[in-house]
Amino acid sequence: MGLDNVAVQWPRTGRFYDPVAPAEFVDFAELADRSPTMPGPAAALADHVAKTGTIRATGYSELVDLLLGLSGVLYATDASAEDEDPVIDPDGCAWVAGGVERFIKGHRDHGDEVTFESVGAVLRKALEGTRLAEQQLRWLENRLDALRDESGEPPQWSFTLTELTVLAAFYRRCADRGFAVYADF
């Protein structure tokens, strides 16, 4: 079993969070219908969101952590470390969506396929010319090195921009409608 990010009502009204009805995401199924050339993983993700109001987040957690510069973002570890439920509130959902959306925009020059190498290139370019560029680039290189396995091989990420667009759209929908996301293990 992996990590699911489940859209829930915010704030909770009792002991438990009430899941958001999948009908709030039913239009995600239309994404594949409107784009018959949509890559299979993106279409499957959109269909899953439309049917369940959840994202199977395990596969995206390393990438999102790298893009946002933290650890355990989709696991909502900050909340659980503070003895709170592992929930990303609507503002946090907007932050996640915004970070992924900015990455997508920056990746367009690298094509539709998102790999470990292309992620590094986009992030390096984003940091160039910033106030603390040298320090941030060192931090980035350390993060990228930490993702490599013991033999120095990078993670075998294989996403498409379309798939990440669906991912960002889920968190944007939660933010825009005032939903939270519960990290369910």
PDB file of C-alpha atoms in Angstrom, residues 63 66-67 103 106-125 144 157-159 161 164:
ATOM      1  CA  LEU A  63       9.586  14.964  -7.295  1.00  0.00           C
ATOM      2  CA  LEU A  66      12.486  18.376  -4.755  1.00  0.00           C
ATOM      3  CA  LEU A  67      10.395  21.016  -6.524  1.00  0.00           C
ATOM      4  CA  PHE A 103       7.822  23.799 -12.832  1.00  0.00           C
ATOM      5  CA  GLY A 106       9.746  26.154 -16.859  1.00  0.00           C
ATOM      6  CA  HIS A 107       9.949  22.651 -18.367  1.00  0.00           C
ATOM      7  CA  ARG A 108       8.193  23.453 -21.656  1.00  0.00           C
ATOM      8  CA  ASP A 109      11.519  24.163 -23.412  1.00  0.00           C
ATOM      9  CA  HIS A 110      12.683  20.643 -22.485  1.00  0.00           C
ATOM     10  CA  GLY A 111       9.770  18.822 -24.109  1.00  0.00           C
ATOM     11  CA  ASP A 112       6.917  16.781 -22.683  1.00  0.00           C
ATOM     12  CA  GLU A 113       8.953  14.009 -21.046  1.00  0.00           C
ATOM     13  CA  VAL A 114      10.009  14.770 -17.477  1.00  0.00           C
ATOM     14  CA  THR A 115      13.122  12.931 -16.311  1.00  0.00           C
ATOM     15  CA  PHE A 116      15.564  13.321 -13.448  1.00  0.00           C
ATOM     16  CA  GLU A 117      17.968  15.089 -15.801  1.00  0.00           C
ATOM     17  CA  SER A 118      15.357  17.513 -17.146  1.00  0.00           C
ATOM     18  CA  VAL A 119      14.138  18.317 -13.626  1.00  0.00           C
ATOM     19  CA  GLY A 120      17.701  19.206 -12.611  1.00  0.00           C
ATOM     20  CA  ALA A 121      18.126  21.413 -15.687  1.00  0.00           C
ATOM     21  CA  VAL A 122      14.873  23.299 -15.051  1.00  0.00           C
ATOM     22  CA  LEU A 123      15.669  23.860 -11.381  1.00  0.00           C
ATOM     23  CA  ARG A 124      19.215  25.015 -12.128  1.00  0.00           C
ATOM     24  CA  LYS A 125      17.902  27.522 -14.667  1.00  0.00           C
ATOM     25  CA  LEU A 144      19.950  15.714  -6.474  1.00  0.00           C
ATOM     26  CA  TRP A 157      11.431   9.150 -13.187  1.00  0.00           C
ATOM     27  CA  SER A 158       9.273   9.080 -16.240  1.00  0.00           C
ATOM     28  CA  PHE A 159       6.455  11.582 -16.111  1.00  0.00           C
ATOM     29  CA  LEU A 161       3.963  17.373 -18.433  1.00  0.00           C
ATOM     30  CA  LEU A 164       1.942  16.683 -13.859  1.00  0.00           C
TER      31      LEU A 164
END
